[in-house]
Structures are given as C-alpha cells and as structure tokens.
mmCIF file with all atom_site columns, C-alpha atoms in Angstrom:
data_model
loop_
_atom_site.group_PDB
_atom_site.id
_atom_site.type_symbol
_atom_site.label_atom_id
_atom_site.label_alt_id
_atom_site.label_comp_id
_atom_site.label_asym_id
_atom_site.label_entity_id
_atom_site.label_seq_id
_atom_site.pdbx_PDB_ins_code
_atom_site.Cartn_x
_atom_site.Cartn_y
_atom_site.Cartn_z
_atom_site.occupancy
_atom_site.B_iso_or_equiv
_atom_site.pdbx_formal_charge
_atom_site.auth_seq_id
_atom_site.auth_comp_id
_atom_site.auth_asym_id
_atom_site.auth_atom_id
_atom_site.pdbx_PDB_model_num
ATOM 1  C CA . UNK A 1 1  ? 90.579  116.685 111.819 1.00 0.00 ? 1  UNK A CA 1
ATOM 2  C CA . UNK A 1 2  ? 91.162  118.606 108.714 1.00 0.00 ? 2  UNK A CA 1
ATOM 3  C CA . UNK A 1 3  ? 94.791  117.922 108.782 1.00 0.00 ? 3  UNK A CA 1
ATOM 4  C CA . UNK A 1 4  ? 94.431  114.189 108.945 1.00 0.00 ? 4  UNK A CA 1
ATOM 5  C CA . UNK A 1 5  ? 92.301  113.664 106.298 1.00 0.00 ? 5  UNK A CA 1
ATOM 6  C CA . UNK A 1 6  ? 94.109  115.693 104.124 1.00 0.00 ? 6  UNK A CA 1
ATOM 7  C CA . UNK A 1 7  ? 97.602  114.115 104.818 1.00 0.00 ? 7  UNK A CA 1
ATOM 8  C CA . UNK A 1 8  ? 95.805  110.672 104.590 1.00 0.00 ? 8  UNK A CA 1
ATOM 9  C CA . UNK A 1 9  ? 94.950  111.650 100.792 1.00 0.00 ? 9  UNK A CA 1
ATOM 10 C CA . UNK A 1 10 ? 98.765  112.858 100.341 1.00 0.00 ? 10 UNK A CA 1
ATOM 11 C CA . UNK A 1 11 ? 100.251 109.771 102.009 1.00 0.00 ? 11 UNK A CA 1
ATOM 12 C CA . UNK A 1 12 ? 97.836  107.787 99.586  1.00 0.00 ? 12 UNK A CA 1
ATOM 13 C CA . UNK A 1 13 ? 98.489  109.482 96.881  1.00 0.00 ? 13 UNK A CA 1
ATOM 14 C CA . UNK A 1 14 ? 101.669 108.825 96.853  1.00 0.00 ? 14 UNK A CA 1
ATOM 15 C CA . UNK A 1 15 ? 102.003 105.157 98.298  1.00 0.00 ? 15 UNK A CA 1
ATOM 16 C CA . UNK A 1 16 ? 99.754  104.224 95.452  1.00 0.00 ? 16 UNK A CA 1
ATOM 17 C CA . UNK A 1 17 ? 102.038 106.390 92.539  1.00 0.00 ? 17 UNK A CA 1
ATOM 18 C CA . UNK A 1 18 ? 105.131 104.290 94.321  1.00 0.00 ? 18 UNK A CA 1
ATOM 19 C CA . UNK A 1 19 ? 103.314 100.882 94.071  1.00 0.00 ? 19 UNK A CA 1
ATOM 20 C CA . UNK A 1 20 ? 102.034 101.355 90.454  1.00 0.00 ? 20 UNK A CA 1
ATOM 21 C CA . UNK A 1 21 ? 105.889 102.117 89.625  1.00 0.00 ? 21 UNK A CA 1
ATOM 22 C CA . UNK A 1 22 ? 106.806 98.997  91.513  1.00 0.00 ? 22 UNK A CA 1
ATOM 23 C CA . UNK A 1 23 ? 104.066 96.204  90.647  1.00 0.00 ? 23 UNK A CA 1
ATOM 24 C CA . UNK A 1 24 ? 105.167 95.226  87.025  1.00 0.00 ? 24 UNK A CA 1
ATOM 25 C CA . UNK A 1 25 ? 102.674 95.335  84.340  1.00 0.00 ? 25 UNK A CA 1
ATOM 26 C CA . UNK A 1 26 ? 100.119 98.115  82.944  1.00 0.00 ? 26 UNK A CA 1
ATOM 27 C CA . UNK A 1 27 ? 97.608  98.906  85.525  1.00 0.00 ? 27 UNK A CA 1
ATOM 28 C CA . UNK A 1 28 ? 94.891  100.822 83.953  1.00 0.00 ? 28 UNK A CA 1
ATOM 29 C CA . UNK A 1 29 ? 93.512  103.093 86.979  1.00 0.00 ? 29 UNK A CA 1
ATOM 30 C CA . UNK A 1 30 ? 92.630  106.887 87.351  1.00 0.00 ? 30 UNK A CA 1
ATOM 31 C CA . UNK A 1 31 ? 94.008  109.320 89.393  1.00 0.00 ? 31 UNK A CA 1
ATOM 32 C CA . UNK A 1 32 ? 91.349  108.716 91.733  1.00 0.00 ? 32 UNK A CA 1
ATOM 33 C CA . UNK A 1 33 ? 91.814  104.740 91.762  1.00 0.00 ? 33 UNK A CA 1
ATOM 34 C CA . UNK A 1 34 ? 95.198  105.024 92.411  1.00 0.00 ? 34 UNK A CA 1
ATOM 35 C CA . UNK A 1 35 ? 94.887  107.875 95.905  1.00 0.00 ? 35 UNK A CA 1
ATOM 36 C CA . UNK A 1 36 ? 91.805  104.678 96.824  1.00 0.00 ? 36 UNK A CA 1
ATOM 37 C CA . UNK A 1 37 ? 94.705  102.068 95.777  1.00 0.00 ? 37 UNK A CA 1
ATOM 38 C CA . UNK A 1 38 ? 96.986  104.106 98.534  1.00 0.00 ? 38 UNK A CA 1
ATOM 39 C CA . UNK A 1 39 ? 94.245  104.972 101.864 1.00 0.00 ? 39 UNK A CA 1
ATOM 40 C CA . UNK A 1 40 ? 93.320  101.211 101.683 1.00 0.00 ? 40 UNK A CA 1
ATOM 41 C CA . UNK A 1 41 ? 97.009  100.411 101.301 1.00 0.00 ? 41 UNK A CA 1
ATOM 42 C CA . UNK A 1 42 ? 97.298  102.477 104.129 1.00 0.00 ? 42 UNK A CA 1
ATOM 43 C CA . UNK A 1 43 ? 95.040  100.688 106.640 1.00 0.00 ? 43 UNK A CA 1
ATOM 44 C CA . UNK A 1 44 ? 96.130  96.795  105.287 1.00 0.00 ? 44 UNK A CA 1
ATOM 45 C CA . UNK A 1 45 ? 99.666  98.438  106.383 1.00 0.00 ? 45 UNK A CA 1
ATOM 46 C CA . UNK A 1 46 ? 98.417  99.456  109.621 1.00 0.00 ? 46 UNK A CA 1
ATOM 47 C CA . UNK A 1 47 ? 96.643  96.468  109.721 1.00 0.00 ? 47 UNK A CA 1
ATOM 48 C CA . UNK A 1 48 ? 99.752  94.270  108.920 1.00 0.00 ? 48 UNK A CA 1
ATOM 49 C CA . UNK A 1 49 ? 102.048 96.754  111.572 1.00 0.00 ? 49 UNK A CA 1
ATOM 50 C CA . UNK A 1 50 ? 99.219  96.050  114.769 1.00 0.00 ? 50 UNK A CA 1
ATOM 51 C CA . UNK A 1 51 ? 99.571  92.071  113.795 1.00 0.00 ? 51 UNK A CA 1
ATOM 52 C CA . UNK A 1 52 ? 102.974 91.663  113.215 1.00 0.00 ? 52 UNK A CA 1
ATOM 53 C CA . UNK A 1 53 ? 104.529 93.976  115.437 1.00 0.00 ? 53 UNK A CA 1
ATOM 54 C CA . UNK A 1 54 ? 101.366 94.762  118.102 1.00 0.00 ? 54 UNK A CA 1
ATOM 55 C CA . UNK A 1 55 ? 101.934 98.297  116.706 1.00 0.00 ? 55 UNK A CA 1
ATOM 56 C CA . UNK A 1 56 ? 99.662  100.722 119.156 1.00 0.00 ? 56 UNK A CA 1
ATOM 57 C CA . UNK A 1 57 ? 97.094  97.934  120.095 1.00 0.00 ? 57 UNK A CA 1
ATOM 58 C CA . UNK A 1 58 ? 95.031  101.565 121.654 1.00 0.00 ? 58 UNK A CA 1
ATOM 59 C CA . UNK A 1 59 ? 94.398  102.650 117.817 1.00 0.00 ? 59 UNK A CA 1
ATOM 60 C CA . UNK A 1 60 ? 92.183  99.995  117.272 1.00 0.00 ? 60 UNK A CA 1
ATOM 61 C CA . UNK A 1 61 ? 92.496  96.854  114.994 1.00 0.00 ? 61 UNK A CA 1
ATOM 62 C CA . UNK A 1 62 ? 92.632  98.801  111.403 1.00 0.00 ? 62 UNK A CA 1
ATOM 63 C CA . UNK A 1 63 ? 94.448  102.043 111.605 1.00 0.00 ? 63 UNK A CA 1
ATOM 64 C CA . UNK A 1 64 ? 96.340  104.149 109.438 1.00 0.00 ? 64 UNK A CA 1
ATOM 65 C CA . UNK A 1 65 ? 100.053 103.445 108.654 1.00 0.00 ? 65 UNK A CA 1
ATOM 66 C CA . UNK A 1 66 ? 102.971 105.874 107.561 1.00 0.00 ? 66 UNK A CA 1
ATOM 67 C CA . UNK A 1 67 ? 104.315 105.722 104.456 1.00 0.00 ? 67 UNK A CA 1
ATOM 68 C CA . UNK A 1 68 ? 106.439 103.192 104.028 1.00 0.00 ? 68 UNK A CA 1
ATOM 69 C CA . UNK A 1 69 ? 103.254 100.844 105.970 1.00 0.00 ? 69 UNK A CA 1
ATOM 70 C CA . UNK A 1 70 ? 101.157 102.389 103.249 1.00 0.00 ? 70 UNK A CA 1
ATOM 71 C CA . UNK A 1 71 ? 103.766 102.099 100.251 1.00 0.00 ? 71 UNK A CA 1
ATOM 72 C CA . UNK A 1 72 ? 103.642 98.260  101.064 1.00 0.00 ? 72 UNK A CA 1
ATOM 73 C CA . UNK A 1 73 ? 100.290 97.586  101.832 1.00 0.00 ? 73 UNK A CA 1
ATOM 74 C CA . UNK A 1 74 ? 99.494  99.286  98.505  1.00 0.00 ? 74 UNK A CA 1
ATOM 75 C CA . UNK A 1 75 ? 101.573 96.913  96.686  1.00 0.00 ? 75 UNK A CA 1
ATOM 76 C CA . UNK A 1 76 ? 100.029 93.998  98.368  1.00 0.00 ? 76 UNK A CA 1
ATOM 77 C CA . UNK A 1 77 ? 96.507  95.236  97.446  1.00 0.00 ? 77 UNK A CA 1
ATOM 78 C CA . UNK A 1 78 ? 97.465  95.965  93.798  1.00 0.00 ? 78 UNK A CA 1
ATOM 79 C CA . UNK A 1 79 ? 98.927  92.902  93.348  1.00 0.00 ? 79 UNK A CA 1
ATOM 80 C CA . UNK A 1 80 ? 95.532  91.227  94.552  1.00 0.00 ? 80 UNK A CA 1
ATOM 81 C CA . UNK A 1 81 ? 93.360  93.311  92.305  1.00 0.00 ? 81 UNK A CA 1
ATOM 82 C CA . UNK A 1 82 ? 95.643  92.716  89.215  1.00 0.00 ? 82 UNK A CA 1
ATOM 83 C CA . UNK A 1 83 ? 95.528  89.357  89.951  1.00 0.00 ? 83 UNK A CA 1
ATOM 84 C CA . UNK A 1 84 ? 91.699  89.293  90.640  1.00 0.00 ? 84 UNK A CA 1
ATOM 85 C CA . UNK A 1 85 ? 90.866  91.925  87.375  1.00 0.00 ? 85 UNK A CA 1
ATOM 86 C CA . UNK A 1 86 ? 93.254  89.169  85.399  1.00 0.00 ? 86 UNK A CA 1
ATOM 87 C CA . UNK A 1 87 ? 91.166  86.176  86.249  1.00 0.00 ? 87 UNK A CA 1
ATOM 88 C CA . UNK A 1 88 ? 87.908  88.424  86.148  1.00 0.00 ? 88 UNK A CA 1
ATOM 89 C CA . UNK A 1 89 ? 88.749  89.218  82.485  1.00 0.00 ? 89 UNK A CA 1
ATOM 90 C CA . UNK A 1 90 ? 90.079  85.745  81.460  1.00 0.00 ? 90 UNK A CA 1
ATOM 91 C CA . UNK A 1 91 ? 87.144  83.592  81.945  1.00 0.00 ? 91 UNK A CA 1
ATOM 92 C CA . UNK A 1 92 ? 85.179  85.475  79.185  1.00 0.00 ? 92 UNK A CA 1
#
C-alpha cells in the first residue's frame, strides 16, 4: 500500500512538471499544486483510458493511469483551470 501511494505522488509529480512545460503560458502554482495538478491528471487519464478503450472495466470507473495517461490528463485539467482562473480573474 505504501508503494502505491508513493509512486502515485512520483508519477504525479512528474506528469504535472511535463504538462506545465507543455501548456503555454505562466501558470503560477506551488510545488504542491502542481504533484495535485498530476494525481488528478492521473485518474481523468484513467478515467479517459476505461471510456475510450474499456481499459480494465474490474478497476472500477476512476482509476489510476500510467504516465503517459497521467501526462495527458494533466494537460487537459490544466488547460481547464487556466482557462477557468482566466475568466475567474477577468470579470473583476
């Protein structure tokens, strides 16, 4: 048990470093935001893999992805919060 939550905080880690780099703009987010950014990146991924491609239907409907599920989920959830933070901030 130890051992997966630990690799889920390396695999988000670094799924949301890769998706900050990729998503074009400033993102102002800690260190912390950006491992969150990367473990829900992880399950939309998973989500996305059991809807797309019935990925291991026995894992349940929102399930951890590997990294290159978790590298593009994260980029699909930064690039809803920058869009959401950007209309958040705009009508002020």
């Amino acid at each position: 048990m130890l051992g997966l939550i630990i690799s889920i905080i390396v695999v988000g880690l670094i799924a949301g470093a890769i998706a900050r780099l990729v998503v074009p703009g400033k993102q102002n987010l800690s260190i912390g935001m950006t491992l969150l950014l990367g473990i829900i990146g992880s399950f939309v991924g998973g989500f996305l893999g059991y809807l797309l491609l019935g990925a291991d239907p026995s894992g349940g409907f929102f399930q951890p992805a590997g990294i290159i599920g978790s590298i593009i989920g994260a980029i699909i959830v930064l690039l809803i919060w920058t869009r959401v933070g950007s209309r958040r901030t705009s009508r002020r």
